[in-house]
PDB file of C-alpha atoms and ligand atoms in Angstrom:
ATOM      1  CA  MET V   1      27.183 158.889 -68.020  1.00 48.00           C
ATOM      2  CA  GLU V   2      24.518 156.369 -67.280  1.00 58.00           C
ATOM      3  CA  GLY V   3      23.370 156.227 -63.669  1.00 65.00           C
ATOM      4  CA  GLU V   4      20.420 155.280 -61.552  1.00 69.00           C
ATOM      5  CA  ARG V   5      17.432 157.606 -61.796  1.00 82.00           C
ATOM      6  CA  PRO V   6      16.909 159.709 -58.662  1.00 82.00           C
ATOM      7  CA  GLU V   7      13.796 157.738 -57.792  1.00 84.00           C
ATOM      8  CA  GLU V   8      15.711 154.451 -57.974  1.00 83.00           C
ATOM      9  CA  LEU V   9      18.507 155.865 -55.874  1.00 79.00           C
ATOM     10  CA  LEU V  10      16.050 157.016 -53.236  1.00 79.00           C
ATOM     11  CA  GLU V  11      14.284 153.695 -53.269  1.00 82.00           C
ATOM     12  CA  SER V  12      17.509 151.771 -52.692  1.00 82.00           C
ATOM     13  CA  ALA V  13      18.445 154.158 -49.845  1.00 88.00           C
ATOM     14  CA  PHE V  14      15.043 153.775 -48.180  1.00 90.00           C
ATOM     15  CA  PRO V  15      15.820 150.753 -45.915  1.00 92.00           C
ATOM     16  CA  PHE V  16      18.930 152.536 -44.592  1.00 94.00           C
ATOM     17  CA  LEU V  17      17.061 155.806 -44.013  1.00 94.00           C
ATOM     18  CA  GLU V  18      14.312 153.858 -42.296  1.00 94.00           C
ATOM     19  CA  LEU V  19      16.820 152.211 -39.979  1.00 96.00           C
ATOM     20  CA  MET V  20      18.338 155.588 -39.103  1.00 96.00           C
ATOM     21  CA  SER V  21      14.905 156.976 -38.412  1.00 96.00           C
ATOM     22  CA  ARG V  22      14.239 154.127 -35.967  1.00 96.00           C
ATOM     23  CA  TYR V  23      17.497 154.791 -34.183  1.00 98.00           C
ATOM     24  CA  ARG V  24      16.569 158.459 -33.953  1.00 97.00           C
ATOM     25  CA  CYS V  25      13.224 157.495 -32.351  1.00 97.00           C
ATOM     26  CA  ALA V  26      14.974 155.159 -29.863  1.00 98.00           C
ATOM     27  CA  MET V  27      17.446 157.904 -28.984  1.00 98.00           C
ATOM     28  CA  MET V  28      14.527 160.308 -28.380  1.00 97.00           C
ATOM     29  CA  GLU V  29      12.824 157.696 -26.167  1.00 97.00           C
ATOM     30  CA  VAL V  30      15.916 157.269 -23.959  1.00 98.00           C
ATOM     31  CA  GLU V  31      16.541 161.025 -23.750  1.00 98.00           C
ATOM     32  CA  THR V  32      12.879 161.547 -22.753  1.00 98.00           C
ATOM     33  CA  LYS V  33      13.056 158.858 -20.087  1.00 98.00           C
ATOM     34  CA  LEU V  34      16.127 160.559 -18.611  1.00 98.00           C
ATOM     35  CA  ARG V  35      14.486 164.004 -18.783  1.00 97.00           C
ATOM     36  CA  VAL V  36      11.412 162.643 -17.032  1.00 97.00           C
ATOM     37  CA  LEU V  37      13.605 161.313 -14.174  1.00 95.00           C
ATOM     38  CA  ASP V  38      15.293 164.739 -14.042  1.00 94.00           C
ATOM     39  CA  GLU V  39      11.927 166.469 -13.817  1.00 94.00           C
ATOM     40  CA  GLU V  40      10.755 164.162 -11.038  1.00 92.00           C
ATOM     41  CA  PHE V  41      14.013 164.624  -9.132  1.00 87.00           C
ATOM     42  CA  SER V  42      13.808 168.366  -9.283  1.00 88.00           C
ATOM     43  CA  MET V  43      10.189 168.270  -8.048  1.00 89.00           C
ATOM     44  CA  THR V  44      10.850 165.774  -5.241  1.00 86.00           C
ATOM     45  CA  TYR V  45      14.394 166.523  -4.067  1.00 80.00           C
ATOM     46  CA  ASN V  46      14.836 170.028  -5.506  1.00 83.00           C
ATOM     47  CA  ARG V  47      17.980 169.040  -7.381  1.00 84.00           C
ATOM     48  CA  ASN V  48      18.889 167.878 -10.895  1.00 90.00           C
ATOM     49  CA  PRO V  49      20.746 164.605 -11.313  1.00 89.00           C
ATOM     50  CA  PHE V  50      22.372 165.759 -14.563  1.00 95.00           C
ATOM     51  CA  GLU V  51      23.754 168.970 -15.929  1.00 95.00           C
ATOM     52  CA  THR V  52      23.305 168.320 -19.624  1.00 97.00           C
ATOM     53  CA  ILE V  53      22.167 165.592 -21.993  1.00 98.00           C
ATOM     54  CA  LYS V  54      23.205 165.253 -25.619  1.00 97.00           C
ATOM     55  CA  SER V  55      22.111 162.802 -28.267  1.00 98.00           C
ATOM     56  CA  ARG V  56      23.799 162.008 -31.550  1.00 98.00           C
ATOM     57  CA  LEU V  57      23.249 159.675 -34.441  1.00 98.00           C
ATOM     58  CA  LYS V  58      26.359 158.071 -35.974  1.00 98.00           C
ATOM     59  CA  LYS V  59      27.133 159.542 -39.398  1.00 97.00           C
ATOM     60  CA  PRO V  60      26.837 157.244 -42.426  1.00 95.00           C
ATOM     61  CA  ILE V  61      30.545 157.589 -43.156  1.00 96.00           C
ATOM     62  CA  SER V  62      31.422 156.539 -39.627  1.00 97.00           C
ATOM     63  CA  ILE V  63      29.055 153.583 -39.894  1.00 97.00           C
ATOM     64  CA  ILE V  64      30.736 152.482 -43.138  1.00 96.00           C
ATOM     65  CA  ASP V  65      34.229 152.917 -41.582  1.00 97.00           C
ATOM     66  CA  LYS V  66      33.342 150.908 -38.502  1.00 97.00           C
ATOM     67  CA  MET V  67      31.719 148.079 -40.529  1.00 96.00           C
ATOM     68  CA  ARG V  68      34.853 147.943 -42.663  1.00 97.00           C
ATOM     69  CA  ARG V  69      37.075 147.808 -39.568  1.00 97.00           C
ATOM     70  CA  LYS V  70      35.020 144.949 -38.207  1.00 97.00           C
ATOM     71  CA  GLY V  71      35.253 143.165 -41.549  1.00 97.00           C
ATOM     72  CA  MET V  72      31.471 143.063 -41.955  1.00 95.00           C
ATOM     73  CA  PRO V  73      29.780 143.236 -45.369  1.00 94.00           C
ATOM     74  CA  LEU V  74      27.667 146.379 -45.623  1.00 93.00           C
ATOM     75  CA  SER V  75      23.932 145.707 -45.399  1.00 93.00           C
ATOM     76  CA  VAL V  76      21.140 147.184 -43.359  1.00 95.00           C
ATOM     77  CA  GLU V  77      20.720 143.877 -41.472  1.00 95.00           C
ATOM     78  CA  ASN V  78      24.407 143.629 -40.693  1.00 96.00           C
ATOM     79  CA  ILE V  79      24.616 147.232 -39.477  1.00 96.00           C
ATOM     80  CA  GLU V  80      21.760 146.665 -37.055  1.00 96.00           C
ATOM     81  CA  ARG V  81      23.197 143.348 -35.861  1.00 96.00           C
ATOM     82  CA  THR V  82      26.808 144.548 -35.520  1.00 97.00           C
ATOM     83  CA  LEU V  83      26.797 148.127 -34.208  1.00 98.00           C
ATOM     84  CA  ASN V  84      25.646 149.093 -30.734  1.00 98.00           C
ATOM     85  CA  ASP V  85      26.391 152.774 -30.893  1.00 97.00           C
ATOM     86  CA  ILE V  86      24.476 154.183 -33.882  1.00 98.00           C
ATOM     87  CA  ALA V  87      22.227 155.947 -31.418  1.00 98.00           C
ATOM     88  CA  GLY V  88      24.149 157.572 -28.585  1.00 98.00           C
ATOM     89  CA  VAL V  89      23.013 159.560 -25.548  1.00 98.00           C
ATOM     90  CA  ARG V  90      25.554 161.257 -23.311  1.00 98.00           C
ATOM     91  CA  VAL V  91      24.504 162.324 -19.828  1.00 98.00           C
ATOM     92  CA  ILE V  92      26.751 164.707 -17.938  1.00 98.00           C
ATOM     93  CA  CYS V  93      26.108 164.435 -14.187  1.00 96.00           C
ATOM     94  CA  SER V  94      27.238 166.673 -11.348  1.00 94.00           C
ATOM     95  CA  PHE V  95      28.463 163.976  -8.958  1.00 95.00           C
ATOM     96  CA  PRO V  96      29.647 160.360  -9.361  1.00 96.00           C
ATOM     97  CA  ASP V  97      26.789 159.083  -7.183  1.00 94.00           C
ATOM     98  CA  ASP V  98      24.238 160.669  -9.519  1.00 94.00           C
ATOM     99  CA  ILE V  99      25.611 158.515 -12.360  1.00 96.00           C
ATOM    100  CA  TYR V 100      24.849 155.237 -10.614  1.00 96.00           C
ATOM    101  CA  ALA V 101      21.513 156.466  -9.256  1.00 93.00           C
ATOM    102  CA  LEU V 102      20.381 157.641 -12.691  1.00 95.00           C
ATOM    103  CA  ALA V 103      21.632 154.544 -14.509  1.00 97.00           C
ATOM    104  CA  ALA V 104      19.878 152.267 -12.024  1.00 96.00           C
ATOM    105  CA  MET V 105      16.606 154.168 -12.401  1.00 95.00           C
ATOM    106  CA  LEU V 106      16.800 153.885 -16.179  1.00 97.00           C
ATOM    107  CA  VAL V 107      17.661 150.212 -16.275  1.00 98.00           C
ATOM    108  CA  LYS V 108      14.922 149.192 -13.844  1.00 97.00           C
ATOM    109  CA  GLN V 109      12.160 150.590 -16.130  1.00 98.00           C
ATOM    110  CA  ASP V 110      10.236 147.546 -17.327  1.00 97.00           C
ATOM    111  CA  ASP V 111      10.487 148.322 -21.058  1.00 97.00           C
ATOM    112  CA  ILE V 112      14.277 148.778 -20.996  1.00 98.00           C
ATOM    113  CA  LYS V 113      16.516 145.785 -21.631  1.00 98.00           C
ATOM    114  CA  LEU V 114      20.112 146.061 -20.448  1.00 98.00           C
ATOM    115  CA  ILE V 115      22.369 144.470 -23.037  1.00 98.00           C
ATOM    116  CA  GLU V 116      25.764 145.483 -21.746  1.00 98.00           C
ATOM    117  CA  LYS V 117      27.348 147.531 -18.983  1.00 98.00           C
ATOM    118  CA  LYS V 118      30.935 148.792 -19.015  1.00 98.00           C
ATOM    119  CA  ASP V 119      31.970 150.536 -15.821  1.00 98.00           C
ATOM    120  CA  TYR V 120      35.027 152.561 -16.756  1.00 98.00           C
ATOM    121  CA  ILE V 121      34.639 154.491 -13.450  1.00 98.00           C
ATOM    122  CA  ALA V 122      35.188 151.446 -11.232  1.00 98.00           C
ATOM    123  CA  HIS V 123      37.651 150.140 -13.869  1.00 98.00           C
ATOM    124  CA  PRO V 124      39.177 153.083 -15.762  1.00 98.00           C
ATOM    125  CA  LYS V 125      40.817 152.439 -19.139  1.00 97.00           C
ATOM    126  CA  PRO V 126      44.662 152.328 -18.972  1.00 95.00           C
ATOM    127  CA  ASN V 127      44.760 155.849 -20.509  1.00 94.00           C
ATOM    128  CA  GLY V 128      42.643 157.190 -17.619  1.00 97.00           C
ATOM    129  CA  TYR V 129      39.244 157.330 -19.426  1.00 97.00           C
ATOM    130  CA  ARG V 130      36.305 157.188 -17.035  1.00 98.00           C
ATOM    131  CA  SER V 131      32.583 156.866 -17.779  1.00 98.00           C
ATOM    132  CA  LEU V 132      29.759 154.429 -17.305  1.00 98.00           C
ATOM    133  CA  HIS V 133      28.607 152.921 -20.602  1.00 98.00           C
ATOM    134  CA  LEU V 134      25.327 151.096 -21.009  1.00 98.00           C
ATOM    135  CA  ILE V 135      23.959 149.437 -24.107  1.00 98.00           C
ATOM    136  CA  VAL V 136      20.228 149.271 -23.725  1.00 98.00           C
ATOM    137  CA  GLU V 137      17.346 148.211 -25.937  1.00 98.00           C
ATOM    138  CA  VAL V 138      14.287 150.393 -25.947  1.00 98.00           C
ATOM    139  CA  PRO V 139      11.041 149.653 -27.737  1.00 97.00           C
ATOM    140  CA  ILE V 140       9.703 152.018 -30.311  1.00 95.00           C
ATOM    141  CA  PHE V 141       6.079 151.707 -31.215  1.00 91.00           C
ATOM    142  CA  LEU V 142       5.447 151.888 -34.938  1.00 87.00           C
ATOM    143  CA  SER V 143       2.053 151.905 -36.670  1.00 88.00           C
ATOM    144  CA  ASN V 144       1.801 148.114 -36.754  1.00 90.00           C
ATOM    145  CA  CYS V 145       4.617 146.722 -34.635  1.00 90.00           C
ATOM    146  CA  LYS V 146       6.929 147.227 -31.687  1.00 93.00           C
ATOM    147  CA  LYS V 147      10.629 147.172 -32.375  1.00 95.00           C
ATOM    148  CA  TYR V 148      13.499 147.102 -29.904  1.00 97.00           C
ATOM    149  CA  MET V 149      16.440 149.358 -30.877  1.00 98.00           C
ATOM    150  CA  ARG V 150      19.841 149.548 -29.267  1.00 98.00           C
ATOM    151  CA  VAL V 151      21.126 152.779 -27.774  1.00 98.00           C
ATOM    152  CA  GLU V 152      24.523 153.499 -26.163  1.00 98.00           C
ATOM    153  CA  VAL V 153      24.191 155.636 -23.059  1.00 98.00           C
ATOM    154  CA  GLN V 154      27.355 157.230 -21.614  1.00 98.00           C
ATOM    155  CA  PHE V 155      27.215 158.686 -18.143  1.00 98.00           C
ATOM    156  CA  ARG V 156      30.063 160.821 -16.823  1.00 98.00           C
ATOM    157  CA  THR V 157      30.615 163.713 -14.460  1.00 98.00           C
ATOM    158  CA  ILE V 158      31.527 167.190 -15.656  1.00 98.00           C
ATOM    159  CA  ALA V 159      35.078 166.462 -14.570  1.00 97.00           C
ATOM    160  CA  MET V 160      35.247 163.163 -16.537  1.00 98.00           C
ATOM    161  CA  ASP V 161      33.742 164.927 -19.563  1.00 98.00           C
ATOM    162  CA  PHE V 162      36.363 167.656 -19.318  1.00 97.00           C
ATOM    163  CA  TRP V 163      39.142 165.085 -19.516  1.00 98.00           C
ATOM    164  CA  ALA V 164      37.471 162.989 -22.276  1.00 97.00           C
ATOM    165  CA  SER V 165      36.786 166.035 -24.477  1.00 96.00           C
ATOM    166  CA  LEU V 166      40.371 167.318 -24.276  1.00 95.00           C
ATOM    167  CA  GLU V 167      41.887 163.822 -24.639  1.00 94.00           C
ATOM    168  CA  HIS V 168      39.688 163.297 -27.735  1.00 93.00           C
ATOM    169  CA  LYS V 169      40.948 166.571 -29.194  1.00 91.00           C
ATOM    170  CA  LEU V 170      44.561 165.720 -28.545  1.00 89.00           C
ATOM    171  CA  LYS V 171      44.120 162.212 -29.982  1.00 83.00           C
ATOM    172  CA  TYR V 172      42.534 163.302 -33.200  1.00 72.00           C
ATOM    173  CA  LYS V 173      44.800 166.287 -33.819  1.00 61.00           C
ATOM    174  CA  LYS V 174      47.449 163.750 -34.779  1.00 62.00           C
ATOM    175  CA  GLU V 175      46.685 160.352 -36.177  1.00 60.00           C
ATOM    176  CA  ILE V 176      49.601 158.841 -34.289  1.00 62.00           C
ATOM    177  CA  ASP V 177      49.657 157.137 -30.928  1.00 66.00           C
ATOM    178  CA  HIS V 178      50.805 159.244 -28.010  1.00 68.00           C
ATOM    179  CA  SER V 179      54.328 158.757 -26.747  1.00 83.00           C
ATOM    180  CA  GLU V 180      54.644 156.917 -23.452  1.00 84.00           C
ATOM    181  CA  GLU V 181      55.460 160.175 -21.697  1.00 88.00           C
ATOM    182  CA  ILE V 182      52.376 161.938 -22.975  1.00 89.00           C
ATOM    183  CA  ALA V 183      50.188 158.927 -22.186  1.00 90.00           C
ATOM    184  CA  GLN V 184      51.443 158.946 -18.603  1.00 93.00           C
ATOM    185  CA  GLU V 185      50.793 162.638 -18.289  1.00 94.00           C
ATOM    186  CA  LEU V 186      47.233 162.239 -19.557  1.00 94.00           C
ATOM    187  CA  GLU V 187      46.639 159.398 -17.109  1.00 96.00           C
ATOM    188  CA  ALA V 188      48.043 161.509 -14.274  1.00 97.00           C
ATOM    189  CA  CYS V 189      45.603 164.314 -15.173  1.00 97.00           C
ATOM    190  CA  ALA V 190      42.741 161.791 -15.143  1.00 98.00           C
ATOM    191  CA  GLU V 191      43.775 160.757 -11.598  1.00 98.00           C
ATOM    192  CA  ILE V 192      43.758 164.343 -10.376  1.00 97.00           C
ATOM    193  CA  ILE V 193      40.349 164.969 -11.938  1.00 97.00           C
ATOM    194  CA  SER V 194      39.021 161.798 -10.382  1.00 97.00           C
ATOM    195  CA  SER V 195      40.159 162.747  -6.901  1.00 98.00           C
ATOM    196  CA  MET V 196      38.416 166.122  -7.395  1.00 97.00           C
ATOM    197  CA  ASP V 197      35.217 164.255  -8.185  1.00 97.00           C
ATOM    198  CA  GLU V 198      35.603 162.241  -5.016  1.00 97.00           C
ATOM    199  CA  ARG V 199      36.242 165.362  -2.925  1.00 97.00           C
ATOM    200  CA  MET V 200      33.239 167.210  -4.385  1.00 96.00           C
ATOM    201  CA  GLN V 201      31.080 164.145  -3.769  1.00 96.00           C
ATOM    202  CA  GLU V 202      32.353 164.057  -0.146  1.00 97.00           C
ATOM    203  CA  ILE V 203      31.480 167.764   0.292  1.00 97.00           C
ATOM    204  CA  ARG V 204      27.951 167.024  -0.887  1.00 94.00           C
ATOM    205  CA  ASN V 205      27.671 164.049   1.435  1.00 95.00           C
ATOM    206  CA  ARG V 206      28.760 166.197   4.368  1.00 95.00           C
ATOM    207  CA  ILE V 207      26.234 168.933   3.497  1.00 94.00           C
ATOM    208  CA  GLU V 208      23.460 166.359   3.150  1.00 90.00           C
ATOM    209  CA  ARG V 209      24.343 164.775   6.469  1.00 90.00           C
ATOM    210  CA  GLY V 210      23.993 168.259   7.957  1.00 87.00           C
TER     211      GLY V 210
HETATM  212  P1  GTP B   1      34.212 151.771 -30.027  1.00 86.83           P
HETATM  213  O1  GTP B   1      34.525 150.872 -31.169  1.00 86.83           O
HETATM  214  O2  GTP B   1      35.053 153.004 -29.996  1.00 86.83           O
HETATM  215  O3  GTP B   1      32.749 152.036 -29.914  1.00 86.83           O
HETATM  216  O4  GTP B   1      34.693 150.968 -28.727  1.00 86.83           O
HETATM  217  P2  GTP B   1      33.891 149.851 -27.923  1.00 86.83           P
HETATM  218  O5  GTP B   1      32.814 149.302 -28.760  1.00 86.83           O
HETATM  219  O6  GTP B   1      34.861 148.915 -27.288  1.00 86.83           O
HETATM  220  O7  GTP B   1      33.158 150.680 -26.815  1.00 86.83           O
HETATM  221  P3  GTP B   1      33.719 151.534 -25.589  1.00 86.83           P
HETATM  222  O8  GTP B   1      32.667 151.382 -24.589  1.00 86.83           O
HETATM  223  O9  GTP B   1      35.093 151.188 -25.172  1.00 86.83           O
HETATM  224  O10 GTP B   1      33.808 153.015 -26.154  1.00 86.83           O
HETATM  225  C1  GTP B   1      32.705 153.593 -26.798  1.00 86.83           C
HETATM  226  C2  GTP B   1      32.786 155.116 -26.764  1.00 86.83           C
HETATM  227  O11 GTP B   1      33.257 155.632 -25.543  1.00 86.83           O
HETATM  228  C3  GTP B   1      33.701 155.730 -27.788  1.00 86.83           C
HETATM  229  O12 GTP B   1      33.047 155.825 -29.058  1.00 86.83           O
HETATM  230  C4  GTP B   1      33.962 157.120 -27.196  1.00 86.83           C
HETATM  231  O13 GTP B   1      32.835 157.974 -27.348  1.00 86.83           O
HETATM  232  C5  GTP B   1      34.067 156.759 -25.715  1.00 86.83           C
HETATM  233  N1  GTP B   1      35.464 156.417 -25.360  1.00 86.83           N
HETATM  234  C6  GTP B   1      35.933 155.203 -25.100  1.00 86.83           C
HETATM  235  N2  GTP B   1      37.231 155.216 -24.767  1.00 86.83           N
HETATM  236  C7  GTP B   1      37.609 156.539 -24.839  1.00 86.83           C
HETATM  237  C8  GTP B   1      38.862 157.220 -24.618  1.00 86.83           C
HETATM  238  O14 GTP B   1      39.912 156.631 -24.314  1.00 86.83           O
HETATM  239  N3  GTP B   1      38.853 158.575 -24.757  1.00 86.83           N
HETATM  240  C9  GTP B   1      37.718 159.280 -25.085  1.00 86.83           C
HETATM  241  N4  GTP B   1      37.824 160.606 -25.211  1.00 86.83           N
HETATM  242  N5  GTP B   1      36.526 158.651 -25.312  1.00 86.83           N
HETATM  243  C10 GTP B   1      36.458 157.307 -25.193  1.00 86.83           C
HETATM  244 MG1   MG B   2      31.557 153.562 -30.143  1.00 86.83          MG
END
C-alpha cells in the first residue's frame, strides 16, 4: 500500500502539534498564575483559596468530534477560531466566596483578557449544574512573538465538583437522556449540595467575624 512517508506525515502534523503546544503553554501560564495567588494567600492570610487545581488538554479525537458537531471544516485555523476549551483549567475551591475572589484576582491581572463569563452558580443549569466558567486569553511569549491563547477556567467548590463528577459518570454510562424522574432527582441533589455550601460558607463567616 502506498502511503505518505513518515517524514511527510510528521511535517503535515506539525502545525497541529504546534497549536497544541501553544495551548499547553497557555494552560501552564494560567495554572501558575493561580498557584502564585494561592501562595500569596497562604503567606498573607494563612489559608488556601483552592483545594486542588487540574489542567487538561482536549484530546485530538474530541477536537475532531466537536468541530464536526459545529459543522466546521477541520483546519488548524478553524480549530483555533472555533474552540474555546482546548486548554482547560479546573480549580476546586473550599467555599463559594473563594471562587469569586480568585476569579476576580485572575481577571484583573493586566495581561489577562476576559473573553466570556458564564456564572452557573448565580444561574444554575436546569439540571442543577453549578460552576463559574471563564474564557480568558493569556499571552505566551515565543522566541520572536507574543501570542494570545484562549483557556477555559472552571471554578467550583468541592461540593459542586462532587455533584458534577457523579452526574458526568451517570450521563456517560448510558448514551440516552435521563428520564424526567431521574433528572428531577439529580436537580434535587444539586439543591441540597448547594445549601450545604451556603451553610459551610456561613460557618466560616461566623468564625471570621469572631
Ligand atoms: P460545551 O460544548 O460542552 O463546551 O458547552 P459550552 O461551550 O456551552 O460551554 P459550557 O460552559 O456550558 O460547558 C463547558 C464545560 O462545563 C463542559 O465541557 C463540562 O466540563 C462542564 N459542564 C457543563 N455543563 C455540565 C453538566 O451539566 N454536567 C457536568 N458534569 N459538567 C458540565
Ligand atoms: Mg467544553
